[in-house]
Amino acid sequence: MIVGNAKPIEEVLSMIEPFDKLIVAGCNGCVTVCRAGGEKEVQILASALRLAREAQGRPVEIREVTLERQCDPEYVELMRPYVGDYQAVVSIACGAGVQFLAEHFSKTPLLPGINTGFIGVTEKQGEWSERCQACGDCVLHLTGGICPVTRCSKSLFHGPCGGSVEGHCEIDKEVPCGWQLIIDRLKALGRLDLYEKLRPMKSWKTSRDGGPRRIVREDLI
Amino acid sequence: MLVPCTGRVEEILVLKAFESGADGVMVVGCMEGDCHYLVGNIQARRRVARVADILEKIGIGGQRVRMYNLSAGEGVNFAAFANEMTEHVRGLGPSPINVVRKGPKK
């Protein structure tokens, strides 16, 4: 999922300072699961903003909305009948959701209520970690199901660097060396041959280096 | 307000109480370790702490919400906690929301 984290309430209050009539918009997708931008977080943020502004003597009217997904046009368009009645929208979806609302409602200021972190997994309740950097050319079948782009701090492709010490990365002793994880897993799978095989340099043209990416599926159009 | 377990007390319930004009909110749950639903009161404690943090940051005051734990048979303790909370909130004075709603002193 895409994992996000709420912006400090002070920062959101600063963003909404010029406005008196707002929408706080959540998303039932990833940010609901990671407890950053779902229906409950919409309620909490809207209530906190109302309280803060009323205490300042400048009450704010807030409509609370949670779309099924802010990254799909069908759901975004559900806001069209009323979005023009409000001065701004605070979206607590991921960055994609915020931008998609902005694209659809060009006359309405869009304010991000969360910081989008990464594509990751739930380690346990309240703890998430990164697993994928969306490089666009997956090699997990060669690396024991562990991503060298994400799990190696340097995104190395041909084994650990000199900073790998007792299975940990030089950037932080709490961070496992991605390549140690890969080699251990390949050993466990009896597939160290995959590590020993020479491979050409990875092409990064499918990654961010080529600018904003697009996937077009002719069979679905 | 009665709930079957303090695990039902989500952040928004406490925040709504302040929006409705409460000067303070006490959440009273079972003793930690005695939750019939295992961790309801532990969840409530975390949520109360989260709400206190929000209230502090928005200028309402984090001291206005507190969590107490006692067993269902401790009526005397409940009364003592309720009195303690009442005195505590009186000491803090009215919530800034209520000050604004009341308007300037004439």
Coordinates of C-alpha atoms in Angstrom, one line a residue:
Chain A
M1 CA 0.0 0.0 0.0
I2 CA 1.0 3.7 -0.2
V3 CA 1.9 4.7 3.4
G4 CA 1.3 8.2 4.6
N5 CA 1.5 10.1 7.8
A6 CA -0.6 13.1 9.1
K7 CA 1.0 16.5 8.8
P8 CA 1.3 18.4 12.1
I9 CA -2.0 20.0 12.9
E10 CA -0.2 23.4 13.2
E11 CA 0.8 23.1 9.5
V12 CA -2.7 22.3 8.4
L13 CA -4.1 25.2 10.4
S14 CA -1.6 27.5 8.7
M15 CA -2.7 26.2 5.3
I16 CA -6.4 26.8 6.0
E17 CA -5.8 30.2 7.5
P18 CA -7.3 32.2 4.6
F19 CA -10.4 30.0 4.4
D20 CA -13.7 29.9 6.3
K21 CA -15.5 27.1 4.4
L22 CA -13.7 23.9 3.6
I23 CA -14.0 20.3 2.6
V24 CA -11.8 17.7 4.4
A25 CA -11.6 14.8 2.0
G26 CA -10.4 11.3 2.9
C27 CA -9.8 8.2 0.9
N28 CA -11.0 4.6 1.6
G29 CA -7.9 3.2 0.0
C30 CA -4.3 2.8 1.3
V31 CA -4.4 5.7 3.6
T32 CA -7.4 4.2 5.5
V33 CA -5.4 1.1 6.1
C34 CA -2.4 3.0 7.4
R35 CA -4.6 5.2 9.6
A36 CA -3.6 8.5 8.0
G37 CA -6.5 9.5 5.7
G38 CA -9.6 7.4 6.1
E39 CA -13.0 8.3 7.4
K40 CA -12.0 8.3 11.0
E41 CA -9.0 10.6 10.3
V42 CA -11.3 12.9 8.4
Q43 CA -13.6 13.2 11.5
I44 CA -10.6 13.8 13.8
L45 CA -8.9 16.4 11.6
A46 CA -12.2 18.2 10.9
S47 CA -13.1 18.3 14.5
A48 CA -9.6 19.5 15.6
L49 CA -9.7 22.2 12.9
R50 CA -13.2 23.4 14.0
L51 CA -12.1 23.5 17.6
A52 CA -8.9 25.3 16.9
R53 CA -10.5 27.9 14.7
E54 CA -13.4 28.5 17.1
A55 CA -11.0 29.0 19.9
Q56 CA -9.2 31.6 17.8
G57 CA -12.6 33.4 17.3
R58 CA -12.7 32.5 13.6
P59 CA -15.0 29.5 13.2
V60 CA -14.7 27.4 10.1
E61 CA -17.4 25.4 8.3
I62 CA -16.2 22.0 7.3
R63 CA -17.9 19.3 5.1
E64 CA -16.5 15.9 5.8
V65 CA -16.2 13.5 2.8
T66 CA -14.5 10.2 2.3
L67 CA -14.2 9.0 -1.3
E68 CA -13.9 5.3 -2.2
R69 CA -10.6 6.3 -3.9
Q70 CA -9.2 9.7 -4.8
C71 CA -7.2 8.2 -7.6
D72 CA -10.2 7.2 -9.8
P73 CA -12.2 9.7 -11.8
E74 CA -15.6 8.1 -11.0
Y75 CA -15.2 8.7 -7.3
V76 CA -13.6 12.1 -7.6
E77 CA -16.4 13.3 -9.8
L78 CA -18.9 12.6 -7.0
M79 CA -17.6 15.8 -5.4
R80 CA -18.3 18.0 -8.4
P81 CA -21.9 19.0 -7.5
Y82 CA -20.8 20.7 -4.3
V83 CA -17.1 21.4 -4.4
G84 CA -17.7 24.8 -5.9
D85 CA -19.6 25.8 -2.7
Y86 CA -16.3 25.6 -0.7
Q87 CA -13.2 27.8 -0.7
A88 CA -10.7 24.9 -0.5
V89 CA -10.3 21.2 0.0
V90 CA -7.9 19.6 2.5
S91 CA -7.2 16.2 1.1
I92 CA -5.7 13.5 3.4
A93 CA -5.2 11.0 0.5
C94 CA -1.8 10.3 -0.8
G95 CA -0.1 12.8 -3.1
A96 CA -1.7 11.1 -6.1
G97 CA -5.2 11.7 -4.7
V98 CA -4.5 15.4 -3.8
Q99 CA -3.2 16.0 -7.4
F100 CA -6.1 14.2 -9.0
L101 CA -8.6 16.3 -7.1
A102 CA -6.6 19.4 -8.2
E103 CA -6.8 18.3 -11.8
H104 CA -10.5 17.8 -11.7
F105 CA -11.4 20.9 -9.8
S106 CA -9.2 23.5 -11.3
K107 CA -10.8 26.5 -9.5
T108 CA -10.5 25.0 -6.0
P109 CA -7.3 25.2 -3.9
L110 CA -6.1 21.7 -2.8
L111 CA -4.2 21.5 0.4
P112 CA -2.4 18.3 1.4
G113 CA -3.2 17.1 5.0
I114 CA -0.7 14.2 5.0
N115 CA 2.8 13.5 3.9
T116 CA 3.0 10.5 1.5
G117 CA 5.8 8.2 2.6
F118 CA 6.4 5.1 0.5
I119 CA 5.0 1.9 -1.0
G120 CA 5.3 -0.5 1.9
V121 CA 3.9 -3.0 4.3
T122 CA 2.5 -3.2 7.8
E123 CA 5.1 -4.6 10.1
K124 CA 2.7 -4.5 13.1
Q125 CA 0.0 -2.1 14.2
G126 CA 1.4 1.4 14.0
E127 CA 4.6 0.4 12.2
W128 CA 5.1 0.4 8.4
S129 CA 8.2 0.0 6.3
E130 CA 9.2 0.5 2.6
R131 CA 9.3 -2.4 0.2
C132 CA 9.0 -1.0 -3.4
Q133 CA 10.4 2.1 -5.2
A134 CA 8.4 1.4 -8.4
C135 CA 11.5 1.1 -10.6
G136 CA 9.3 -0.3 -13.3
D137 CA 11.4 -3.4 -14.0
C138 CA 11.0 -6.0 -11.3
V139 CA 13.8 -8.4 -10.5
L140 CA 12.4 -10.0 -7.4
H141 CA 12.5 -13.5 -9.1
L142 CA 16.3 -13.1 -9.2
T143 CA 16.8 -11.8 -5.7
G144 CA 14.9 -14.1 -3.5
G145 CA 11.9 -11.9 -3.3
I146 CA 13.8 -9.1 -1.7
C147 CA 14.2 -5.8 -3.6
P148 CA 17.8 -4.6 -4.0
V149 CA 16.5 -1.2 -5.1
T150 CA 14.6 -0.6 -1.9
R151 CA 16.3 -2.7 0.7
C152 CA 19.8 -1.8 -0.2
S153 CA 20.4 1.8 0.9
K154 CA 22.5 2.4 -2.2
S155 CA 20.2 0.4 -4.5
L156 CA 23.2 -1.7 -5.6
F157 CA 22.6 -4.5 -8.0
H158 CA 25.6 -6.8 -7.7
G159 CA 26.0 -7.6 -4.0
P160 CA 26.8 -5.8 -0.8
C161 CA 29.1 -2.8 -0.4
G162 CA 32.0 -2.5 2.1
G163 CA 29.6 -0.9 4.5
S164 CA 27.8 -4.1 5.2
V165 CA 28.8 -5.2 8.8
E166 CA 27.5 -8.3 10.4
G167 CA 24.4 -8.2 8.3
H168 CA 23.7 -4.5 8.9
C169 CA 23.9 -1.4 6.8
E170 CA 26.4 1.3 7.5
I171 CA 23.7 4.0 7.5
D172 CA 22.1 2.6 10.7
K173 CA 22.8 -0.5 12.8
E174 CA 19.0 -1.1 13.0
V175 CA 18.8 -1.4 9.2
P176 CA 19.5 -4.8 7.8
C177 CA 21.8 -5.0 4.8
G178 CA 19.6 -5.6 1.8
W179 CA 22.1 -7.8 0.1
Q180 CA 22.7 -9.9 3.2
L181 CA 19.0 -10.5 3.3
I182 CA 19.0 -11.5 -0.4
I183 CA 22.0 -13.8 0.0
D184 CA 20.5 -15.5 3.1
R185 CA 17.2 -16.0 1.3
L186 CA 18.8 -17.4 -1.8
K187 CA 20.9 -19.8 0.3
A188 CA 17.7 -20.9 2.1
L189 CA 16.1 -21.4 -1.3
G190 CA 19.1 -23.3 -2.6
R191 CA 19.4 -20.7 -5.4
L192 CA 22.7 -19.0 -4.8
D193 CA 23.4 -19.7 -8.5
L194 CA 21.1 -16.7 -9.1
Y195 CA 23.5 -14.5 -7.2
E196 CA 26.6 -15.9 -8.9
K197 CA 25.3 -15.4 -12.4
L198 CA 26.7 -12.3 -14.1
R199 CA 24.0 -9.9 -15.2
P200 CA 24.1 -6.7 -17.4
M201 CA 23.7 -3.4 -15.7
K202 CA 20.1 -2.5 -14.8
S203 CA 18.4 -0.2 -17.2
W204 CA 16.8 2.7 -15.2
K205 CA 14.9 3.9 -18.1
T206 CA 11.7 2.5 -16.6
S207 CA 12.3 4.3 -13.4
R208 CA 11.9 8.0 -12.6
D209 CA 14.9 8.9 -14.8
G210 CA 12.6 9.2 -17.8
G211 CA 10.3 11.7 -16.2
P212 CA 6.6 11.1 -15.2
R213 CA 5.6 7.6 -16.3
R214 CA 2.4 6.3 -17.9
I215 CA 1.1 2.8 -18.4
V216 CA -1.3 2.3 -21.3
R217 CA -3.1 -1.0 -21.7
E218 CA -4.5 -1.0 -25.2
D219 CA -6.4 -4.2 -24.4
L220 CA -8.4 -2.4 -21.8
I221 CA -9.1 0.9 -23.6
Chain B
M1 CA -22.0 8.6 28.3
L2 CA -22.1 4.8 28.6
V3 CA -20.2 2.5 26.3
P4 CA -19.8 -1.3 26.6
C5 CA -16.1 -0.9 26.8
T6 CA -13.6 2.0 26.7
G7 CA -12.3 0.3 23.6
R8 CA -15.3 2.0 21.9
V9 CA -14.2 5.4 22.9
E10 CA -12.6 6.7 19.7
E11 CA -10.8 10.0 19.4
I12 CA -13.8 11.6 17.7
L13 CA -16.1 11.0 20.6
V14 CA -13.9 12.9 23.0
L15 CA -13.3 15.7 20.4
K16 CA -17.1 16.0 19.8
A17 CA -17.6 16.4 23.6
F18 CA -15.4 19.5 23.4
E19 CA -17.2 20.7 20.3
S20 CA -20.4 20.3 22.3
G21 CA -19.1 22.6 25.0
A22 CA -17.4 20.3 27.5
D23 CA -14.7 21.9 29.6
G24 CA -13.1 18.5 30.4
V25 CA -13.6 14.8 29.6
M26 CA -12.8 11.9 31.9
V27 CA -12.7 8.4 30.4
V28 CA -13.2 5.7 33.0
G29 CA -12.2 2.2 32.1
C30 CA -11.6 -1.1 33.8
M31 CA -8.3 -1.8 35.5
E32 CA -5.5 -2.5 33.0
G33 CA -5.1 -6.2 32.6
D34 CA -8.8 -6.8 33.5
C35 CA -10.3 -5.9 30.2
H36 CA -13.1 -8.3 29.2
Y37 CA -12.2 -7.6 25.6
L38 CA -8.5 -8.0 26.3
V39 CA -7.1 -4.6 25.3
G40 CA -10.1 -2.2 25.1
N41 CA -8.8 0.0 28.0
I42 CA -5.3 0.0 26.6
Q43 CA -6.6 1.2 23.3
A44 CA -8.6 3.9 25.1
R45 CA -5.5 5.0 27.0
R46 CA -3.6 5.5 23.7
R47 CA -6.5 7.4 22.2
V48 CA -6.9 9.6 25.2
A49 CA -3.2 10.4 24.9
R50 CA -3.6 11.2 21.2
V51 CA -6.6 13.5 21.9
A52 CA -4.7 15.2 24.7
D53 CA -1.8 15.8 22.2
I54 CA -4.2 17.3 19.6
L55 CA -6.0 19.5 22.3
E56 CA -2.6 20.8 23.5
K57 CA -1.5 21.7 19.9
I58 CA -4.7 23.5 19.0
G59 CA -4.8 25.6 22.1
I60 CA -7.6 23.9 24.0
G61 CA -5.3 22.3 26.5
G62 CA -4.3 18.6 26.8
Q63 CA -4.9 18.6 30.5
R64 CA -8.7 18.7 29.9
V65 CA -8.9 15.0 29.1
R66 CA -7.8 12.3 31.5
M67 CA -8.2 8.5 31.7
Y68 CA -9.0 6.8 35.0
N69 CA -9.0 3.0 35.7
L70 CA -11.1 1.2 38.3
S71 CA -13.1 -1.9 38.7
A72 CA -16.9 -1.9 38.4
G73 CA -17.2 -2.5 42.1
E74 CA -15.3 0.6 43.2
G75 CA -18.1 3.1 43.5
V76 CA -16.3 5.0 46.2
N77 CA -13.2 5.4 44.0
F78 CA -15.4 6.4 41.1
A79 CA -16.9 9.2 43.2
A80 CA -13.4 10.2 44.3
F81 CA -12.1 10.3 40.7
A82 CA -15.1 12.2 39.5
N83 CA -14.6 14.8 42.3
E84 CA -10.9 15.0 41.5
M85 CA -11.6 15.6 37.8
T86 CA -14.2 18.2 38.6
E87 CA -11.8 20.1 40.8
H88 CA -9.1 19.7 38.2
V89 CA -11.3 21.1 35.4
R90 CA -12.6 23.9 37.6
G91 CA -8.9 24.8 38.2
L92 CA -8.3 25.0 34.5
G93 CA -11.3 27.2 34.0
P94 CA -13.7 27.1 31.0
S95 CA -12.5 25.8 27.7
P96 CA -11.4 28.4 25.2
I97 CA -14.3 27.4 23.1
N98 CA -16.7 28.3 25.9
V99 CA -14.9 31.5 26.5
V100 CA -15.4 32.5 22.9
R101 CA -19.0 31.3 22.8
K102 CA -19.8 33.3 25.9
G103 CA -18.4 36.5 24.3
P104 CA -16.6 39.4 26.0
K105 CA -17.4 40.2 29.6
K106 CA -19.8 43.1 29.9

